[in-house]
Amino acid sequence: MLCCLLFLHSSLQAQEPVISISPQTLEVKAVLDQLQQKGGINFMYSDLGNELSRKITLSPASGAISALLQQLTNQTNLSFHRSGNTIAIKLSVADKGKGTVQGVVTDAARLPVAGVTVTLSGGQRITVTDEQGRFTFKELPVGKYTLQLTHVSYADKQQQLTISNGKTSNIQIVLSPSEASSAMNPVVVTGQYRPQSLNKSIYRVEVIDKKQIQNMAVSTVAELLKQQLNIEIENQSGLGRAKIRVLGLNSQYMKILMDNIPIAGDENMGSDVDLSTISLDDVERVEIVKGAMGVEYGANSISGVINIITKKTSRNKTDLTFELQEETVRNEYNLSGKPEAKGRHIQRMNLSHKLKDNLSIGGSVSRDQFNGYWGEREGAGLILDAIDPYYPPQRGYEWSPKISWNGNAYISRTGKRLNLFYKFNYFTSQLTNYGQVPTGFLLKDEQIIINAGVNNDYRNERYNQHLSIRGDFWKDAYYSVDVSLQKNGLEHRRQAINLEDNSVLDKSYGIPGSERLKATDWQKYYQSQGFYAKGTLLKPIVTDKLDYNLGFEMDNTTGNQGYTSWFNDVSLSTPVEKTLFTGAAYSSFEWNVSKKIMVRPGFRVNYSSHLHMRTNQSVTTRYRLNDRNDLRLIVGTSTRFPNYEELYSWFVDAVHDYRGNPDLRPEYGKSAELQWAHHRELKSNLRLETSLSSLFQHINDRIVSITYREPGQTQLTGRNTYTNENKYNGLLNQLNINLVSDKFNIALAGSVLAYRGDDDATANNYKGFLSTTQGSAQFTYVFPLAIRVAVFYRYVGRQPMYSFIPQGPIGPDLQPAGYLKVLNKTDAYHNMDCNIARSFWKEKLDLRLGVRDLFDVRDISYKAIDPPPGITGQTQTIRLFYGRSYFVKLSYNLFN
């Protein structure tokens, strides 16, 4: 009987026509349409859900109708019942079995995201993630499904999954912040155990993101930070260098990091860094934390840390970007070659590529040619007329010309268990400071007098190699290891120039204006090179309740304190090269006391091969008032070790006595900050964040420069050295308001900074705190036709400081009887940059036009306020900018 039925079924199939379906992969509905047209049959069905839109692959794509329908049955939840030329289609779930899907939704820092709407296959099932980011769908018929995830703060995402009979599918989905959310609540790493969203950070972190960097169209970190409140950039126009001043303290109190690793500065790692040498070629964002960060980042972080985060993965399969930027330098610009060249010309190329989903390589190279600001001067001083030579009465530049090259290369591998990142960076620059006044000079061999000048050449070279390893292991433990090898050097030479033909004179002739000092070959000016390593281990003790962090840090740096100062033409420093080793062990734990309260106490022991051992402590508390309001109380300490100049400088002869003090003690600073933060969703794609903070600082054993004489000393000058005798108190109150949407971004900030004590006098000489006010406003908007406008404004009020003038009779120790205290203040000033941009050719080409320093600010005065009778005070000039300039920037992304 069975044989007869099989024979009958085969006979029926043999009688059916052979039908070919094209293409081989297509939706079920398209297969049914072709069967209906080519096979002469009708299909009847009602609600089949999303089964008709499911894509299937037919193999083979031709055959009898029954054979093709059988393939549909195998790949879908459909069943077919034939009666003559009519086939009824039904959902078949009973025979297919059922399964479950369980998921966890996190952000990029692998933190759970609550309130995510999860829709299953076009609306059949909907749920919302809980506090732990979890969701579940049960009793699902086997088959393939699509999950749609939406959240106001994150970009929409789709996830494909397959349900098997009787099985539970476990998936993890990572959401990326939406554009508006990224601007308001980015993921930060500074001061965190792991990458953490800003709203959940234990510290108050100021973030300058990639979009703002692009909107400002700046090229170095020095240019980027000039719009930040309470950060001053001290420009050295002659040397082309830029140092930072934060909360009234100089660059030795703020630690500069790149990807959590200190950058080699003039004499050590992380402090006194020339910010004009740090290019923004591949920088993703800059994170700033103010206040003592000694436990997390060690010595020289009394004012805080600036962490420069670089690119580590390719956004697309391949990204290749070319940039060209042309700028005027105030009203000066041309495309001429040297020596008539004017303006600023920048070229940059960035390349990144994904070898695999978790493996990326990339690199960048840039050239920045700043042709100086001529101003009232006449440049290098070439002969203009060979018959009647003309030598400019004011040779040189107001801002020295400088050419810089920067190159980066990286490779990164990402994964839950192992993340690897290696980066190599190389920077070099060449600058010439042209002597400003031509001088009659005797050529000894020829016995003729010529017009000559002096050129001071400076070249900077820095490289660093950075290897980062991090990941999860052993019961949710997390580890990180960072290793860095760096070298930074500034070299200097002096050359005599014959202005008859602009040639370099032989060194044996000496330097015009001096009979003592010879011209020089390249000599070390500042040098530092060393090996740095840092490692941490994070172990959850009680899941979601208590985490313990243990770390170490080591820094073996060789510094060369070179020719740091001059007395007329005499170098006042003998180069001294020393190697200092510093090491530290630190630990902290993060305790979620309740859903509202988080506490992190920490402790560090610092060891130095030469200086006294010091400890640092910190306690950070975050109190979550509700979903919109947080309070933070941050108390911390930090140490500043003396630099090489303060320890080892030495120039002593019959008339000079300049020397360091190897017995200096490290400075010790502490700070306390109370901060309130408020954030809310005003409506879809519109968020508001407000913060109000008050920060207090105190520093003991400030290192200051002093001059003294021993009894009976007959030298013309006293001993110039350093000692620990100063104190400093600072108080900063600041208000920030940010409003962000997908169309605009408005950021307003204001602050009052007060301080008592400065670099040159003790706090006891102050009657009270001196104060200054600052304000800033940043505005970006996307108009119709995708036209983007960006405006950056900053106001800096009058900045006060005391000076101390010797008075009274000179005592037996040749010291004055006392000092007269005179209050000085700078001028207030405004700074504004603005630009407009638009993209073309499917956003491959971006054009930006803008103006810097709209109010044409260049210098401000520093002078006495109501000086006592007979004391006029001395007016000094502080160089800020070179005036209003214009720029155009073109960016072309080949694979956008």
mmCIF file with all atom_site columns, C-alpha atoms in Angstrom, residues 303-370:
data_model
loop_
_atom_site.group_PDB
_atom_site.id
_atom_site.type_symbol
_atom_site.label_atom_id
_atom_site.label_alt_id
_atom_site.label_comp_id
_atom_site.label_asym_id
_atom_site.label_entity_id
_atom_site.label_seq_id
_atom_site.pdbx_PDB_ins_code
_atom_site.Cartn_x
_atom_site.Cartn_y
_atom_site.Cartn_z
_atom_site.occupancy
_atom_site.B_iso_or_equiv
_atom_site.pdbx_formal_charge
_atom_site.auth_seq_id
_atom_site.auth_comp_id
_atom_site.auth_asym_id
_atom_site.auth_atom_id
_atom_site.pdbx_PDB_model_num
ATOM 1  C CA . SER A 1 303 ? 45.763 72.077 39.479 1.00 0.00 ? 303 SER A CA 1
ATOM 2  C CA . GLY A 1 304 ? 44.360 68.932 37.840 1.00 0.00 ? 304 GLY A CA 1
ATOM 3  C CA . VAL A 1 305 ? 44.879 67.022 34.606 1.00 0.00 ? 305 VAL A CA 1
ATOM 4  C CA . ILE A 1 306 ? 44.241 67.548 30.905 1.00 0.00 ? 306 ILE A CA 1
ATOM 5  C CA . ASN A 1 307 ? 43.797 64.210 29.125 1.00 0.00 ? 307 ASN A CA 1
ATOM 6  C CA . ILE A 1 308 ? 44.044 64.207 25.313 1.00 0.00 ? 308 ILE A CA 1
ATOM 7  C CA . ILE A 1 309 ? 42.159 61.189 23.907 1.00 0.00 ? 309 ILE A CA 1
ATOM 8  C CA . THR A 1 310 ? 43.228 60.079 20.426 1.00 0.00 ? 310 THR A CA 1
ATOM 9  C CA . LYS A 1 311 ? 41.530 58.044 17.705 1.00 0.00 ? 311 LYS A CA 1
ATOM 10 C CA . LYS A 1 312 ? 41.760 54.273 18.156 1.00 0.00 ? 312 LYS A CA 1
ATOM 11 C CA . THR A 1 313 ? 39.437 52.730 15.559 1.00 0.00 ? 313 THR A CA 1
ATOM 12 C CA . SER A 1 314 ? 38.244 53.450 12.061 1.00 0.00 ? 314 SER A CA 1
ATOM 13 C CA . ARG A 1 315 ? 34.666 54.713 11.830 1.00 0.00 ? 315 ARG A CA 1
ATOM 14 C CA . ASN A 1 316 ? 34.094 53.124 8.422  1.00 0.00 ? 316 ASN A CA 1
ATOM 15 C CA . LYS A 1 317 ? 35.804 50.311 6.567  1.00 0.00 ? 317 LYS A CA 1
ATOM 16 C CA . THR A 1 318 ? 38.219 52.914 5.214  1.00 0.00 ? 318 THR A CA 1
ATOM 17 C CA . ASP A 1 319 ? 38.513 56.619 6.032  1.00 0.00 ? 319 ASP A CA 1
ATOM 18 C CA . LEU A 1 320 ? 40.839 58.874 4.042  1.00 0.00 ? 320 LEU A CA 1
ATOM 19 C CA . THR A 1 321 ? 40.677 62.613 4.673  1.00 0.00 ? 321 THR A CA 1
ATOM 20 C CA . PHE A 1 322 ? 42.689 65.455 3.179  1.00 0.00 ? 322 PHE A CA 1
ATOM 21 C CA . GLU A 1 323 ? 42.644 68.912 4.752  1.00 0.00 ? 323 GLU A CA 1
ATOM 22 C CA . LEU A 1 324 ? 43.958 72.239 3.532  1.00 0.00 ? 324 LEU A CA 1
ATOM 23 C CA . GLN A 1 325 ? 43.825 75.357 5.680  1.00 0.00 ? 325 GLN A CA 1
ATOM 24 C CA . GLU A 1 326 ? 44.945 78.839 4.677  1.00 0.00 ? 326 GLU A CA 1
ATOM 25 C CA . GLU A 1 327 ? 45.050 81.720 7.171  1.00 0.00 ? 327 GLU A CA 1
ATOM 26 C CA . THR A 1 328 ? 46.080 85.315 7.270  1.00 0.00 ? 328 THR A CA 1
ATOM 27 C CA . VAL A 1 329 ? 48.295 86.412 10.153 1.00 0.00 ? 329 VAL A CA 1
ATOM 28 C CA . ARG A 1 330 ? 46.410 89.552 11.058 1.00 0.00 ? 330 ARG A CA 1
ATOM 29 C CA . ASN A 1 331 ? 46.456 91.439 7.705  1.00 0.00 ? 331 ASN A CA 1
ATOM 30 C CA . GLU A 1 332 ? 49.449 89.549 6.279  1.00 0.00 ? 332 GLU A CA 1
ATOM 31 C CA . TYR A 1 333 ? 49.132 86.816 3.654  1.00 0.00 ? 333 TYR A CA 1
ATOM 32 C CA . ASN A 1 334 ? 50.670 85.643 0.408  1.00 0.00 ? 334 ASN A CA 1
ATOM 33 C CA . LEU A 1 335 ? 51.662 82.425 -1.324 1.00 0.00 ? 335 LEU A CA 1
ATOM 34 C CA . SER A 1 336 ? 55.239 83.491 -1.874 1.00 0.00 ? 336 SER A CA 1
ATOM 35 C CA . GLY A 1 337 ? 58.239 81.445 -0.831 1.00 0.00 ? 337 GLY A CA 1
ATOM 36 C CA . LYS A 1 338 ? 60.826 82.564 1.674  1.00 0.00 ? 338 LYS A CA 1
ATOM 37 C CA . PRO A 1 339 ? 61.878 85.181 2.713  1.00 0.00 ? 339 PRO A CA 1
ATOM 38 C CA . GLU A 1 340 ? 58.814 87.136 1.563  1.00 0.00 ? 340 GLU A CA 1
ATOM 39 C CA . ALA A 1 341 ? 56.363 84.452 2.739  1.00 0.00 ? 341 ALA A CA 1
ATOM 40 C CA . LYS A 1 342 ? 53.470 85.585 4.896  1.00 0.00 ? 342 LYS A CA 1
ATOM 41 C CA . GLY A 1 343 ? 50.426 83.943 6.465  1.00 0.00 ? 343 GLY A CA 1
ATOM 42 C CA . ARG A 1 344 ? 49.890 80.429 7.739  1.00 0.00 ? 344 ARG A CA 1
ATOM 43 C CA . HIS A 1 345 ? 49.562 77.313 5.566  1.00 0.00 ? 345 HIS A CA 1
ATOM 44 C CA . ILE A 1 346 ? 48.429 73.925 6.961  1.00 0.00 ? 346 ILE A CA 1
ATOM 45 C CA . GLN A 1 347 ? 48.141 70.582 5.184  1.00 0.00 ? 347 GLN A CA 1
ATOM 46 C CA . ARG A 1 348 ? 46.932 67.369 6.812  1.00 0.00 ? 348 ARG A CA 1
ATOM 47 C CA . MET A 1 349 ? 46.088 63.789 5.824  1.00 0.00 ? 349 MET A CA 1
ATOM 48 C CA . ASN A 1 350 ? 44.333 61.164 7.985  1.00 0.00 ? 350 ASN A CA 1
ATOM 49 C CA . LEU A 1 351 ? 43.958 57.498 7.025  1.00 0.00 ? 351 LEU A CA 1
ATOM 50 C CA . SER A 1 352 ? 42.309 54.647 8.923  1.00 0.00 ? 352 SER A CA 1
ATOM 51 C CA . HIS A 1 353 ? 41.178 51.197 7.874  1.00 0.00 ? 353 HIS A CA 1
ATOM 52 C CA . LYS A 1 354 ? 39.361 48.267 9.463  1.00 0.00 ? 354 LYS A CA 1
ATOM 53 C CA . LEU A 1 355 ? 41.231 45.062 8.701  1.00 0.00 ? 355 LEU A CA 1
ATOM 54 C CA . LYS A 1 356 ? 38.499 43.217 10.616 1.00 0.00 ? 356 LYS A CA 1
ATOM 55 C CA . ASP A 1 357 ? 35.551 44.295 12.738 1.00 0.00 ? 357 ASP A CA 1
ATOM 56 C CA . ASN A 1 358 ? 37.819 44.342 15.792 1.00 0.00 ? 358 ASN A CA 1
ATOM 57 C CA . LEU A 1 359 ? 41.143 45.266 14.161 1.00 0.00 ? 359 LEU A CA 1
ATOM 58 C CA . SER A 1 360 ? 42.000 48.771 12.895 1.00 0.00 ? 360 SER A CA 1
ATOM 59 C CA . ILE A 1 361 ? 45.075 50.587 11.660 1.00 0.00 ? 361 ILE A CA 1
ATOM 60 C CA . GLY A 1 362 ? 45.523 54.276 10.991 1.00 0.00 ? 362 GLY A CA 1
ATOM 61 C CA . GLY A 1 363 ? 47.819 57.231 10.796 1.00 0.00 ? 363 GLY A CA 1
ATOM 62 C CA . SER A 1 364 ? 48.105 60.911 10.047 1.00 0.00 ? 364 SER A CA 1
ATOM 63 C CA . VAL A 1 365 ? 50.665 63.435 8.905  1.00 0.00 ? 365 VAL A CA 1
ATOM 64 C CA . SER A 1 366 ? 50.497 67.223 8.939  1.00 0.00 ? 366 SER A CA 1
ATOM 65 C CA . ARG A 1 367 ? 52.606 70.249 8.108  1.00 0.00 ? 367 ARG A CA 1
ATOM 66 C CA . ASP A 1 368 ? 52.028 73.653 9.708  1.00 0.00 ? 368 ASP A CA 1
ATOM 67 C CA . GLN A 1 369 ? 53.944 76.553 8.156  1.00 0.00 ? 369 GLN A CA 1
ATOM 68 C CA . PHE A 1 370 ? 53.550 79.709 10.224 1.00 0.00 ? 370 PHE A CA 1
#
